Amino acid sequence: MKGTNLGEFEELVLLTIAALMEEAYSVAVCDELTKHTGREVKLGVVHAVLNRLEEKGYVKSGLGEATNVRGGRRKRFYTVTNGGKATLLKAKEQRDQLWSMIPDVVFKGI
């Protein structure tokens, strides 16, 4: 397995795959990220991250059935592996611990 550090955008892609479940393919991931982050997400960048996550062992992919809508081409669907799930849980725990350390006064008046 390649490096195991999870970058911010990798985490967002991994979370999106988990949320989309069996509908997680590159275009759907890109659309969801654009919708939820409010920033333009390029499909090529999503493809690169999907490949990187697969190399790290955090996702696995497989081809779906060919459809007439896509001219007979098949979609590549992604699922989060157990390693990916463990990595997401670890990232969430780390963030939760850091958030819990911040005194309430820091955000008072906002």
mmCIF file of N, CA, C and O in Angstrom:
data_model
loop_
_atom_site.group_PDB
_atom_site.id
_atom_site.type_symbol
_atom_site.label_atom_id
_atom_site.label_comp_id
_atom_site.label_asym_id
_atom_site.label_seq_id
_atom_site.Cartn_x
_atom_site.Cartn_y
_atom_site.Cartn_z
ATOM 1 N N MET A 1 0.853 -1.180 0.000
ATOM 2 C CA MET A 1 0.000 0.000 0.000
ATOM 3 C C MET A 1 0.892 1.233 0.000
ATOM 4 O O MET A 1 1.853 1.322 0.747
ATOM 5 N N LYS A 2 0.533 2.193 -0.846
ATOM 6 C CA LYS A 2 1.256 3.452 -0.934
ATOM 7 C C LYS A 2 1.064 4.245 0.346
ATOM 8 O O LYS A 2 0.443 3.781 1.284
ATOM 9 N N GLY A 3 1.578 5.465 0.416
ATOM 10 C CA GLY A 3 1.442 6.300 1.609
ATOM 11 C C GLY A 3 0.029 6.310 2.150
ATOM 12 O O GLY A 3 -0.933 6.279 1.395
ATOM 13 N N THR A 4 -0.094 6.351 3.457
ATOM 14 C CA THR A 4 -1.407 6.223 4.062
ATOM 15 C C THR A 4 -1.996 7.533 4.551
ATOM 16 O O THR A 4 -3.117 7.541 5.051
ATOM 17 N N ASN A 5 -1.261 8.628 4.431
ATOM 18 C CA ASN A 5 -1.821 9.909 4.845
ATOM 19 C C ASN A 5 -2.999 10.266 3.944
ATOM 20 O O ASN A 5 -2.978 10.038 2.743
ATOM 21 N N LEU A 6 -4.021 10.833 4.548
ATOM 22 C CA LEU A 6 -5.229 11.198 3.821
ATOM 23 C C LEU A 6 -5.305 12.711 3.724
ATOM 24 O O LEU A 6 -5.402 13.405 4.730
ATOM 25 N N GLY A 7 -5.241 13.233 2.509
ATOM 26 C CA GLY A 7 -5.347 14.665 2.291
ATOM 27 C C GLY A 7 -6.783 15.129 2.419
ATOM 28 O O GLY A 7 -7.725 14.325 2.411
ATOM 29 N N GLU A 8 -6.968 16.440 2.529
ATOM 30 C CA GLU A 8 -8.307 17.000 2.724
ATOM 31 C C GLU A 8 -9.248 16.623 1.585
ATOM 32 O O GLU A 8 -10.374 16.162 1.818
ATOM 33 N N PHE A 9 -8.810 16.780 0.343
ATOM 34 C CA PHE A 9 -9.677 16.476 -0.785
ATOM 35 C C PHE A 9 -9.906 14.970 -0.904
ATOM 36 O O PHE A 9 -11.005 14.534 -1.247
ATOM 37 N N GLU A 10 -8.891 14.181 -0.582
ATOM 38 C CA GLU A 10 -9.059 12.730 -0.565
ATOM 39 C C GLU A 10 -10.138 12.338 0.441
ATOM 40 O O GLU A 10 -10.977 11.477 0.174
ATOM 41 N N GLU A 11 -10.111 12.983 1.598
ATOM 42 C CA GLU A 11 -11.117 12.704 2.623
ATOM 43 C C GLU A 11 -12.516 13.047 2.118
ATOM 44 O O GLU A 11 -13.471 12.282 2.311
ATOM 45 N N LEU A 12 -12.660 14.182 1.456
ATOM 46 C CA LEU A 12 -13.955 14.578 0.910
ATOM 47 C C LEU A 12 -14.452 13.572 -0.129
ATOM 48 O O LEU A 12 -15.626 13.203 -0.144
ATOM 49 N N VAL A 13 -13.560 13.116 -1.001
ATOM 50 C CA VAL A 13 -13.937 12.132 -2.019
ATOM 51 C C VAL A 13 -14.340 10.822 -1.351
ATOM 52 O O VAL A 13 -15.358 10.222 -1.701
ATOM 53 N N LEU A 14 -13.570 10.392 -0.369
ATOM 54 C CA LEU A 14 -13.861 9.146 0.335
ATOM 55 C C LEU A 14 -15.205 9.234 1.067
ATOM 56 O O LEU A 14 -16.020 8.294 1.021
ATOM 57 N N LEU A 15 -15.472 10.355 1.715
ATOM 58 C CA LEU A 15 -16.757 10.560 2.383
ATOM 59 C C LEU A 15 -17.910 10.540 1.376
ATOM 60 O O LEU A 15 -18.976 9.977 1.644
ATOM 61 N N THR A 16 -17.691 11.130 0.219
ATOM 62 C CA THR A 16 -18.725 11.170 -0.814
ATOM 63 C C THR A 16 -19.017 9.770 -1.346
ATOM 64 O O THR A 16 -20.180 9.407 -1.552
ATOM 65 N N ILE A 17 -17.982 8.977 -1.547
ATOM 66 C CA ILE A 17 -18.180 7.595 -1.998
ATOM 67 C C ILE A 17 -18.999 6.828 -0.958
ATOM 68 O O ILE A 17 -19.936 6.107 -1.304
ATOM 69 N N ALA A 18 -18.670 7.008 0.306
ATOM 70 C CA ALA A 18 -19.407 6.333 1.375
ATOM 71 C C ALA A 18 -20.873 6.774 1.378
ATOM 72 O O ALA A 18 -21.778 5.958 1.562
ATOM 73 N N ALA A 19 -21.122 8.051 1.146
ATOM 74 C CA ALA A 19 -22.487 8.574 1.157
ATOM 75 C C ALA A 19 -23.294 8.096 -0.055
ATOM 76 O O ALA A 19 -24.480 7.784 0.065
ATOM 77 N N LEU A 20 -22.653 8.019 -1.210
ATOM 78 C CA LEU A 20 -23.345 7.610 -2.431
ATOM 79 C C LEU A 20 -23.588 6.102 -2.510
ATOM 80 O O LEU A 20 -24.435 5.654 -3.281
ATOM 81 N N MET A 21 -22.813 5.355 -1.758
ATOM 82 C CA MET A 21 -22.915 3.901 -1.720
ATOM 83 C C MET A 21 -22.829 3.299 -3.129
ATOM 84 O O MET A 21 -21.839 3.510 -3.795
ATOM 85 N N GLU A 22 -23.846 2.571 -3.577
ATOM 86 C CA GLU A 22 -23.751 1.864 -4.859
ATOM 87 C C GLU A 22 -23.851 2.782 -6.073
ATOM 88 O O GLU A 22 -23.694 2.336 -7.204
ATOM 89 N N GLU A 23 -24.072 4.060 -5.873
ATOM 90 C CA GLU A 23 -24.145 5.028 -6.974
ATOM 91 C C GLU A 23 -22.864 5.853 -7.092
ATOM 92 O O GLU A 23 -22.869 6.909 -7.729
ATOM 93 N N ALA A 24 -21.781 5.403 -6.468
ATOM 94 C CA ALA A 24 -20.539 6.182 -6.453
ATOM 95 C C ALA A 24 -19.697 5.895 -7.694
ATOM 96 O O ALA A 24 -18.995 4.892 -7.774
ATOM 97 N N TYR A 25 -19.811 6.762 -8.671
ATOM 98 C CA TYR A 25 -18.933 6.746 -9.847
ATOM 99 C C TYR A 25 -18.430 8.169 -10.040
ATOM 100 O O TYR A 25 -18.930 9.097 -9.405
ATOM 101 N N SER A 26 -17.422 8.348 -10.865
ATOM 102 C CA SER A 26 -16.685 9.612 -10.911
ATOM 103 C C SER A 26 -17.553 10.844 -11.124
ATOM 104 O O SER A 26 -17.393 11.846 -10.418
ATOM 105 N N VAL A 27 -18.476 10.815 -12.067
ATOM 106 C CA VAL A 27 -19.297 11.991 -12.343
ATOM 107 C C VAL A 27 -20.208 12.298 -11.156
ATOM 108 O O VAL A 27 -20.362 13.463 -10.762
ATOM 109 N N ALA A 28 -20.791 11.263 -10.547
ATOM 110 C CA ALA A 28 -21.659 11.479 -9.381
ATOM 111 C C ALA A 28 -20.864 12.050 -8.209
ATOM 112 O O ALA A 28 -21.340 12.946 -7.503
ATOM 113 N N VAL A 29 -19.654 11.547 -7.997
ATOM 114 C CA VAL A 29 -18.791 12.066 -6.937
ATOM 115 C C VAL A 29 -18.488 13.541 -7.197
ATOM 116 O O VAL A 29 -18.594 14.381 -6.299
ATOM 117 N N CYS A 30 -18.137 13.851 -8.419
ATOM 118 C CA CYS A 30 -17.822 15.234 -8.802
ATOM 119 C C CYS A 30 -19.021 16.149 -8.564
ATOM 120 O O CYS A 30 -18.890 17.229 -7.979
ATOM 121 N N ASP A 31 -20.214 15.710 -8.999
ATOM 122 C CA ASP A 31 -21.432 16.517 -8.822
ATOM 123 C C ASP A 31 -21.746 16.744 -7.344
ATOM 124 O O ASP A 31 -22.090 17.860 -6.938
ATOM 125 N N GLU A 32 -21.637 15.704 -6.533
ATOM 126 C CA GLU A 32 -21.924 15.834 -5.093
ATOM 127 C C GLU A 32 -20.938 16.777 -4.417
ATOM 128 O O GLU A 32 -21.324 17.581 -3.563
ATOM 129 N N LEU A 33 -19.671 16.664 -4.778
ATOM 130 C CA LEU A 33 -18.664 17.543 -4.177
ATOM 131 C C LEU A 33 -18.925 19.003 -4.543
ATOM 132 O O LEU A 33 -18.819 19.888 -3.699
ATOM 133 N N THR A 34 -19.275 19.245 -5.792
ATOM 134 C CA THR A 34 -19.588 20.604 -6.224
ATOM 135 C C THR A 34 -20.789 21.129 -5.447
ATOM 136 O O THR A 34 -20.785 22.264 -4.961
ATOM 137 N N LYS A 35 -21.807 20.289 -5.310
ATOM 138 C CA LYS A 35 -23.036 20.667 -4.602
ATOM 139 C C LYS A 35 -22.772 20.993 -3.133
ATOM 140 O O LYS A 35 -23.268 21.983 -2.609
ATOM 141 N N HIS A 36 -21.963 20.182 -2.465
ATOM 142 C CA HIS A 36 -21.791 20.337 -1.019
ATOM 143 C C HIS A 36 -20.655 21.274 -0.618
ATOM 144 O O HIS A 36 -20.677 21.810 0.484
ATOM 145 N N THR A 37 -19.677 21.459 -1.494
ATOM 146 C CA THR A 37 -18.576 22.359 -1.138
ATOM 147 C C THR A 37 -18.769 23.760 -1.691
ATOM 148 O O THR A 37 -18.135 24.700 -1.217
ATOM 149 N N GLY A 38 -19.624 23.886 -2.695
ATOM 150 C CA GLY A 38 -19.838 25.197 -3.299
ATOM 151 C C GLY A 38 -18.676 25.653 -4.161
ATOM 152 O O GLY A 38 -18.590 26.824 -4.524
ATOM 153 N N ARG A 39 -17.790 24.736 -4.504
ATOM 154 C CA ARG A 39 -16.680 25.104 -5.384
ATOM 155 C C ARG A 39 -16.658 24.162 -6.580
ATOM 156 O O ARG A 39 -17.127 23.029 -6.503
ATOM 157 N N GLU A 40 -16.136 24.680 -7.691
ATOM 158 C CA GLU A 40 -16.071 23.875 -8.906
ATOM 159 C C GLU A 40 -15.068 22.739 -8.717
ATOM 160 O O GLU A 40 -13.929 22.963 -8.311
ATOM 161 N N VAL A 41 -15.504 21.535 -9.003
ATOM 162 C CA VAL A 41 -14.650 20.360 -8.868
ATOM 163 C C VAL A 41 -14.444 19.784 -10.255
ATOM 164 O O VAL A 41 -15.408 19.470 -10.954
ATOM 165 N N LYS A 42 -13.206 19.669 -10.662
ATOM 166 C CA LYS A 42 -12.873 19.166 -11.995
ATOM 167 C C LYS A 42 -12.879 17.639 -11.991
ATOM 168 O O LYS A 42 -12.347 17.000 -11.081
ATOM 169 N N LEU A 43 -13.470 17.066 -13.029
ATOM 170 C CA LEU A 43 -13.575 15.618 -13.152
ATOM 171 C C LEU A 43 -12.196 14.962 -13.202
ATOM 172 O O LEU A 43 -11.985 13.909 -12.599
ATOM 173 N N GLY A 44 -11.248 15.588 -13.876
ATOM 174 C CA GLY A 44 -9.898 15.033 -13.963
ATOM 175 C C GLY A 44 -9.233 14.923 -12.594
ATOM 176 O O GLY A 44 -8.509 13.963 -12.327
ATOM 177 N N VAL A 45 -9.492 15.889 -11.737
ATOM 178 C CA VAL A 45 -8.931 15.866 -10.384
ATOM 179 C C VAL A 45 -9.578 14.740 -9.579
ATOM 180 O O VAL A 45 -8.893 14.012 -8.855
ATOM 181 N N VAL A 46 -10.891 14.568 -9.737
ATOM 182 C CA VAL A 46 -11.591 13.482 -9.046
ATOM 183 C C VAL A 46 -11.038 12.137 -9.504
ATOM 184 O O VAL A 46 -10.787 11.247 -8.690
ATOM 185 N N HIS A 47 -10.815 11.978 -10.814
ATOM 186 C CA HIS A 47 -10.244 10.726 -11.335
ATOM 187 C C HIS A 47 -8.880 10.447 -10.711
ATOM 188 O O HIS A 47 -8.589 9.311 -10.316
ATOM 189 N N ALA A 48 -8.049 11.474 -10.621
ATOM 190 C CA ALA A 48 -6.713 11.300 -10.038
ATOM 191 C C ALA A 48 -6.814 10.864 -8.580
ATOM 192 O O ALA A 48 -6.082 9.970 -8.133
ATOM 193 N N VAL A 49 -7.724 11.471 -7.835
ATOM 194 C CA VAL A 49 -7.899 11.129 -6.418
ATOM 195 C C VAL A 49 -8.460 9.719 -6.281
ATOM 196 O O VAL A 49 -8.026 8.950 -5.412
ATOM 197 N N LEU A 50 -9.415 9.354 -7.123
ATOM 198 C CA LEU A 50 -9.961 7.996 -7.081
ATOM 199 C C LEU A 50 -8.859 6.959 -7.317
ATOM 200 O O LEU A 50 -8.786 5.943 -6.615
ATOM 201 N N ASN A 51 -8.000 7.222 -8.282
ATOM 202 C CA ASN A 51 -6.879 6.310 -8.545
ATOM 203 C C ASN A 51 -5.943 6.221 -7.344
ATOM 204 O O ASN A 51 -5.492 5.136 -6.970
ATOM 205 N N ARG A 52 -5.660 7.372 -6.733
ATOM 206 C CA ARG A 52 -4.773 7.413 -5.574
ATOM 207 C C ARG A 52 -5.385 6.658 -4.391
ATOM 208 O O ARG A 52 -4.700 5.900 -3.701
ATOM 209 N N LEU A 53 -6.680 6.853 -4.165
ATOM 210 C CA LEU A 53 -7.357 6.149 -3.072
ATOM 211 C C LEU A 53 -7.368 4.640 -3.308
ATOM 212 O O LEU A 53 -7.243 3.859 -2.366
ATOM 213 N N GLU A 54 -7.482 4.248 -4.559
ATOM 214 C CA GLU A 54 -7.450 2.816 -4.873
ATOM 215 C C GLU A 54 -6.043 2.254 -4.647
ATOM 216 O O GLU A 54 -5.891 1.167 -4.107
ATOM 217 N N GLU A 55 -5.020 3.007 -5.022
ATOM 218 C CA GLU A 55 -3.635 2.591 -4.780
ATOM 219 C C GLU A 55 -3.354 2.446 -3.288
ATOM 220 O O GLU A 55 -2.617 1.559 -2.873
ATOM 221 N N LYS A 56 -3.937 3.316 -2.488
ATOM 222 C CA LYS A 56 -3.746 3.271 -1.039
ATOM 223 C C LYS A 56 -4.565 2.158 -0.388
ATOM 224 O O LYS A 56 -4.391 1.868 0.793
ATOM 225 N N GLY A 57 -5.491 1.567 -1.138
ATOM 226 C CA GLY A 57 -6.317 0.500 -0.608
ATOM 227 C C GLY A 57 -7.555 0.984 0.132
ATOM 228 O O GLY A 57 -8.200 0.208 0.828
ATOM 229 N N TYR A 58 -7.926 2.244 -0.037
ATOM 230 C CA TYR A 58 -9.070 2.815 0.662
ATOM 231 C C TYR A 58 -10.380 2.618 -0.095
ATOM 232 O O TYR A 58 -11.452 2.711 0.482
ATOM 233 N N VAL A 59 -10.292 2.417 -1.406
ATOM 234 C CA VAL A 59 -11.466 2.118 -2.225
ATOM 235 C C VAL A 59 -11.130 0.989 -3.171
ATOM 236 O O VAL A 59 -9.957 0.717 -3.459
ATOM 237 N N LYS A 60 -12.183 0.337 -3.647
ATOM 238 C CA LYS A 60 -12.021 -0.628 -4.735
ATOM 239 C C LYS A 60 -13.051 -0.264 -5.787
ATOM 240 O O LYS A 60 -14.057 0.397 -5.496
ATOM 241 N N SER A 61 -12.787 -0.669 -7.010
ATOM 242 C CA SER A 61 -13.691 -0.306 -8.094
ATOM 243 C C SER A 61 -14.039 -1.519 -8.937
ATOM 244 O O SER A 61 -13.335 -2.533 -8.924
ATOM 245 N N GLY A 62 -15.135 -1.374 -9.643
ATOM 246 C CA GLY A 62 -15.571 -2.407 -10.569
ATOM 247 C C GLY A 62 -16.478 -1.778 -11.610
ATOM 248 O O GLY A 62 -17.073 -0.721 -11.383
ATOM 249 N N LEU A 63 -16.554 -2.425 -12.756
ATOM 250 C CA LEU A 63 -17.363 -1.902 -13.846
ATOM 251 C C LEU A 63 -18.805 -2.356 -13.720
ATOM 252 O O LEU A 63 -19.079 -3.521 -13.415
ATOM 253 N N GLY A 64 -19.722 -1.424 -13.964
ATOM 254 C CA GLY A 64 -21.143 -1.732 -13.985
ATOM 255 C C GLY A 64 -21.540 -2.258 -15.354
ATOM 256 O O GLY A 64 -20.687 -2.491 -16.222
ATOM 257 N N GLU A 65 -22.819 -2.417 -15.551
ATOM 258 C CA GLU A 65 -23.333 -2.919 -16.822
ATOM 259 C C GLU A 65 -23.297 -1.827 -17.896
ATOM 260 O O GLU A 65 -23.417 -0.645 -17.593
ATOM 261 N N ALA A 66 -23.162 -2.241 -19.146
ATOM 262 C CA ALA A 66 -23.217 -1.308 -20.269
ATOM 263 C C ALA A 66 -24.638 -0.786 -20.411
ATOM 264 O O ALA A 66 -25.604 -1.506 -20.174
ATOM 265 N N THR A 67 -24.755 0.494 -20.766
ATOM 266 C CA THR A 67 -26.073 1.088 -20.955
ATOM 267 C C THR A 67 -26.153 1.769 -22.315
ATOM 268 O O THR A 67 -25.141 2.250 -22.842
ATOM 269 N N ASN A 68 -27.352 1.828 -22.868
ATOM 270 C CA ASN A 68 -27.554 2.515 -24.151
ATOM 271 C C ASN A 68 -27.329 4.008 -24.009
ATOM 272 O O ASN A 68 -26.873 4.662 -24.940
ATOM 273 N N VAL A 69 -27.645 4.552 -22.831
ATOM 274 C CA VAL A 69 -27.479 5.986 -22.582
ATOM 275 C C VAL A 69 -26.019 6.394 -22.757
ATOM 276 O O VAL A 69 -25.727 7.475 -23.246
ATOM 277 N N ARG A 70 -25.113 5.518 -22.381
ATOM 278 C CA ARG A 70 -23.681 5.813 -22.471
ATOM 279 C C ARG A 70 -23.063 5.219 -23.733
ATOM 280 O O ARG A 70 -21.855 5.014 -23.793
ATOM 281 N N GLY A 71 -23.873 4.897 -24.705
ATOM 282 C CA GLY A 71 -23.348 4.342 -25.955
ATOM 283 C C GLY A 71 -22.699 2.986 -25.754
ATOM 284 O O GLY A 71 -21.745 2.639 -26.443
ATOM 285 N N GLY A 72 -23.202 2.215 -24.801
ATOM 286 C CA GLY A 72 -22.659 0.883 -24.552
ATOM 287 C C GLY A 72 -21.474 0.854 -23.604
ATOM 288 O O GLY A 72 -20.970 -0.212 -23.266
ATOM 289 N N ARG A 73 -21.024 2.023 -23.177
ATOM 290 C CA ARG A 73 -19.891 2.061 -22.244
ATOM 291 C C ARG A 73 -20.372 1.773 -20.832
ATOM 292 O O ARG A 73 -21.510 2.060 -20.468
ATOM 293 N N ARG A 74 -19.477 1.234 -20.030
ATOM 294 C CA ARG A 74 -19.822 0.898 -18.646
ATOM 295 C C ARG A 74 -19.223 1.924 -17.690
ATOM 296 O O ARG A 74 -18.165 2.479 -17.952
ATOM 297 N N LYS A 75 -19.917 2.170 -16.580
ATOM 298 C CA LYS A 75 -19.422 3.066 -15.535
ATOM 299 C C LYS A 75 -18.532 2.283 -14.588
ATOM 300 O O LYS A 75 -18.766 1.109 -14.325
ATOM 301 N N ARG A 76 -17.530 2.962 -14.041
ATOM 302 C CA ARG A 76 -16.695 2.379 -12.993
ATOM 303 C C ARG A 76 -17.218 2.873 -11.653
ATOM 304 O O ARG A 76 -17.212 4.065 -11.376
ATOM 305 N N PHE A 77 -17.689 1.935 -10.847
ATOM 306 C CA PHE A 77 -18.241 2.254 -9.531
ATOM 307 C C PHE A 77 -17.203 2.007 -8.443
ATOM 308 O O PHE A 77 -16.379 1.100 -8.558
ATOM 309 N N TYR A 78 -17.266 2.807 -7.385
ATOM 310 C CA TYR A 78 -16.300 2.732 -6.290
ATOM 311 C C TYR A 78 -17.011 2.413 -4.983
ATOM 312 O O TYR A 78 -18.121 2.874 -4.739
ATOM 313 N N THR A 79 -16.342 1.630 -4.151
ATOM 314 C CA THR A 79 -16.824 1.352 -2.798
ATOM 315 C C THR A 79 -15.674 1.542 -1.821
ATOM 316 O O THR A 79 -14.508 1.336 -2.169
ATOM 317 N N VAL A 80 -16.009 1.928 -0.615
ATOM 318 C CA VAL A 80 -15.007 2.138 0.431
ATOM 319 C C VAL A 80 -14.650 0.774 1.031
ATOM 320 O O VAL A 80 -15.531 -0.005 1.384
ATOM 321 N N THR A 81 -13.370 0.495 1.145
ATOM 322 C CA THR A 81 -12.904 -0.753 1.745
ATOM 323 C C THR A 81 -12.912 -0.628 3.272
ATOM 324 O O THR A 81 -13.104 0.468 3.812
ATOM 325 N N ASN A 82 -12.672 -1.729 3.939
ATOM 326 C CA ASN A 82 -12.562 -1.683 5.405
ATOM 327 C C ASN A 82 -11.429 -0.758 5.826
ATOM 328 O O ASN A 82 -11.555 -0.026 6.816
ATOM 329 N N GLY A 83 -10.328 -0.785 5.088
ATOM 330 C CA GLY A 83 -9.217 0.120 5.380
ATOM 331 C C GLY A 83 -9.613 1.579 5.214
ATOM 332 O O GLY A 83 -9.219 2.441 6.001
ATOM 333 N N GLY A 84 -10.414 1.862 4.200
ATOM 334 C CA GLY A 84 -10.908 3.221 3.979
ATOM 335 C C GLY A 84 -11.845 3.663 5.081
ATOM 336 O O GLY A 84 -11.789 4.809 5.546
ATOM 337 N N LYS A 85 -12.700 2.747 5.522
ATOM 338 C CA LYS A 85 -13.621 3.058 6.624
ATOM 339 C C LYS A 85 -12.847 3.357 7.899
ATOM 340 O O LYS A 85 -13.146 4.322 8.613
ATOM 341 N N ALA A 86 -11.834 2.538 8.189
ATOM 342 C CA ALA A 86 -11.024 2.751 9.390
ATOM 343 C C ALA A 86 -10.295 4.090 9.320
ATOM 344 O O ALA A 86 -10.200 4.811 10.321
ATOM 345 N N THR A 87 -9.823 4.441 8.140
ATOM 346 C CA THR A 87 -9.119 5.710 7.964
ATOM 347 C C THR A 87 -10.060 6.887 8.165
ATOM 348 O O THR A 87 -9.695 7.885 8.799
ATOM 349 N N LEU A 88 -11.281 6.786 7.643
ATOM 350 C CA LEU A 88 -12.262 7.854 7.848
ATOM 351 C C LEU A 88 -12.622 8.006 9.323
ATOM 352 O O LEU A 88 -12.723 9.126 9.829
ATOM 353 N N LEU A 89 -12.814 6.885 10.010
ATOM 354 C CA LEU A 89 -13.136 6.946 11.440
ATOM 355 C C LEU A 89 -12.003 7.570 12.235
ATOM 356 O O LEU A 89 -12.241 8.378 13.138
ATOM 357 N N LYS A 90 -10.774 7.224 11.871
ATOM 358 C CA LYS A 90 -9.613 7.800 12.559
ATOM 359 C C LYS A 90 -9.553 9.315 12.331
ATOM 360 O O LYS A 90 -9.320 10.082 13.271
ATOM 361 N N ALA A 91 -9.778 9.743 11.100
ATOM 362 C CA ALA A 91 -9.762 11.178 10.791
ATOM 363 C C ALA A 91 -10.858 11.904 11.561
ATOM 364 O O ALA A 91 -10.639 12.995 12.098
ATOM 365 N N LYS A 92 -12.045 11.307 11.640
ATOM 366 C CA LYS A 92 -13.148 11.914 12.383
ATOM 367 C C LYS A 92 -12.814 12.019 13.865
ATOM 368 O O LYS A 92 -13.055 13.060 14.494
ATOM 369 N N GLU A 93 -12.257 10.960 14.427
ATOM 370 C CA GLU A 93 -11.875 10.981 15.849
ATOM 371 C C GLU A 93 -10.845 12.069 16.123
ATOM 372 O O GLU A 93 -10.950 12.786 17.120
ATOM 373 N N GLN A 94 -9.852 12.202 15.243
ATOM 374 C CA GLN A 94 -8.831 13.228 15.424
ATOM 375 C C GLN A 94 -9.441 14.618 15.376
ATOM 376 O O GLN A 94 -9.137 15.471 16.209
ATOM 377 N N ARG A 95 -10.321 14.841 14.409
ATOM 378 C CA ARG A 95 -10.970 16.156 14.296
ATOM 379 C C ARG A 95 -11.860 16.434 15.505
ATOM 380 O O ARG A 95 -11.872 17.548 16.025
ATOM 381 N N ASP A 96 -12.620 15.430 15.932
ATOM 382 C CA ASP A 96 -13.493 15.604 17.093
ATOM 383 C C ASP A 96 -12.682 15.944 18.348
ATOM 384 O O ASP A 96 -13.085 16.791 19.147
ATOM 385 N N GLN A 97 -11.536 15.281 18.522
ATOM 386 C CA GLN A 97 -10.682 15.564 19.681
ATOM 387 C C GLN A 97 -10.178 17.001 19.636
ATOM 388 O O GLN A 97 -10.186 17.702 20.660
ATOM 389 N N LEU A 98 -9.741 17.438 18.483
ATOM 390 C CA LEU A 98 -9.251 18.812 18.354
ATOM 391 C C LEU A 98 -10.366 19.824 18.585
ATOM 392 O O LEU A 98 -10.174 20.825 19.270
ATOM 393 N N TRP A 99 -11.555 19.566 18.012
ATOM 394 C CA TRP A 99 -12.679 20.465 18.217
ATOM 395 C C TRP A 99 -13.048 20.540 19.694
ATOM 396 O O TRP A 99 -13.387 21.618 20.205
ATOM 397 N N SER A 100 -12.993 19.418 20.387
ATOM 398 C CA SER A 100 -13.378 19.408 21.809
ATOM 399 C C SER A 100 -12.390 20.179 22.678
ATOM 400 O O SER A 100 -12.732 20.580 23.786
ATOM 401 N N MET A 101 -11.182 20.402 22.186
ATOM 402 C CA MET A 101 -10.171 21.135 22.950
ATOM 403 C C MET A 101 -10.357 22.653 22.853
ATOM 404 O O MET A 101 -9.805 23.394 23.656
ATOM 405 N N ILE A 102 -11.122 23.117 21.882
ATOM 406 C CA ILE A 102 -11.279 24.554 21.664
ATOM 407 C C ILE A 102 -12.270 25.118 22.690
ATOM 408 O O ILE A 102 -13.402 24.663 22.770
ATOM 409 N N PRO A 103 -11.837 26.092 23.476
ATOM 410 C CA PRO A 103 -12.746 26.699 24.457
ATOM 411 C C PRO A 103 -13.909 27.403 23.749
ATOM 412 O O PRO A 103 -13.744 27.963 22.662
ATOM 413 N N ASP A 104 -15.074 27.390 24.367
ATOM 414 C CA ASP A 104 -16.270 28.029 23.786
ATOM 415 C C ASP A 104 -16.047 29.512 23.505
ATOM 416 O O ASP A 104 -16.597 30.049 22.557
ATOM 417 N N VAL A 105 -15.208 30.129 24.296
ATOM 418 C CA VAL A 105 -14.969 31.569 24.138
ATOM 419 C C VAL A 105 -14.358 31.903 22.780
ATOM 420 O O VAL A 105 -14.529 33.013 22.277
ATOM 421 N N VAL A 106 -13.689 30.969 22.164
ATOM 422 C CA VAL A 106 -13.047 31.220 20.866
ATOM 423 C C VAL A 106 -14.090 31.609 19.835
ATOM 424 O O VAL A 106 -13.858 32.493 18.998
ATOM 425 N N PHE A 107 -15.255 30.979 19.865
ATOM 426 C CA PHE A 107 -16.287 31.242 18.870
ATOM 427 C C PHE A 107 -17.425 32.121 19.389
ATOM 428 O O PHE A 107 -18.416 32.325 18.703
ATOM 429 N N LYS A 108 -17.238 32.683 20.572
ATOM 430 C CA LYS A 108 -18.262 33.553 21.139
ATOM 431 C C LYS A 108 -18.362 34.832 20.306
ATOM 432 O O LYS A 108 -17.356 35.408 19.912
ATOM 433 N N GLY A 109 -19.576 35.226 20.029
ATOM 434 C CA GLY A 109 -19.798 36.462 19.284
ATOM 435 C C GLY A 109 -19.776 36.301 17.773
ATOM 436 O O GLY A 109 -19.853 37.276 17.051
ATOM 437 N N ILE A 110 -19.687 35.104 17.316
ATOM 438 C CA ILE A 110 -19.677 34.882 15.854
ATOM 439 C C ILE A 110 -21.074 34.550 15.393
ATOM 440 O O ILE A 110 -21.817 33.873 15.960
#
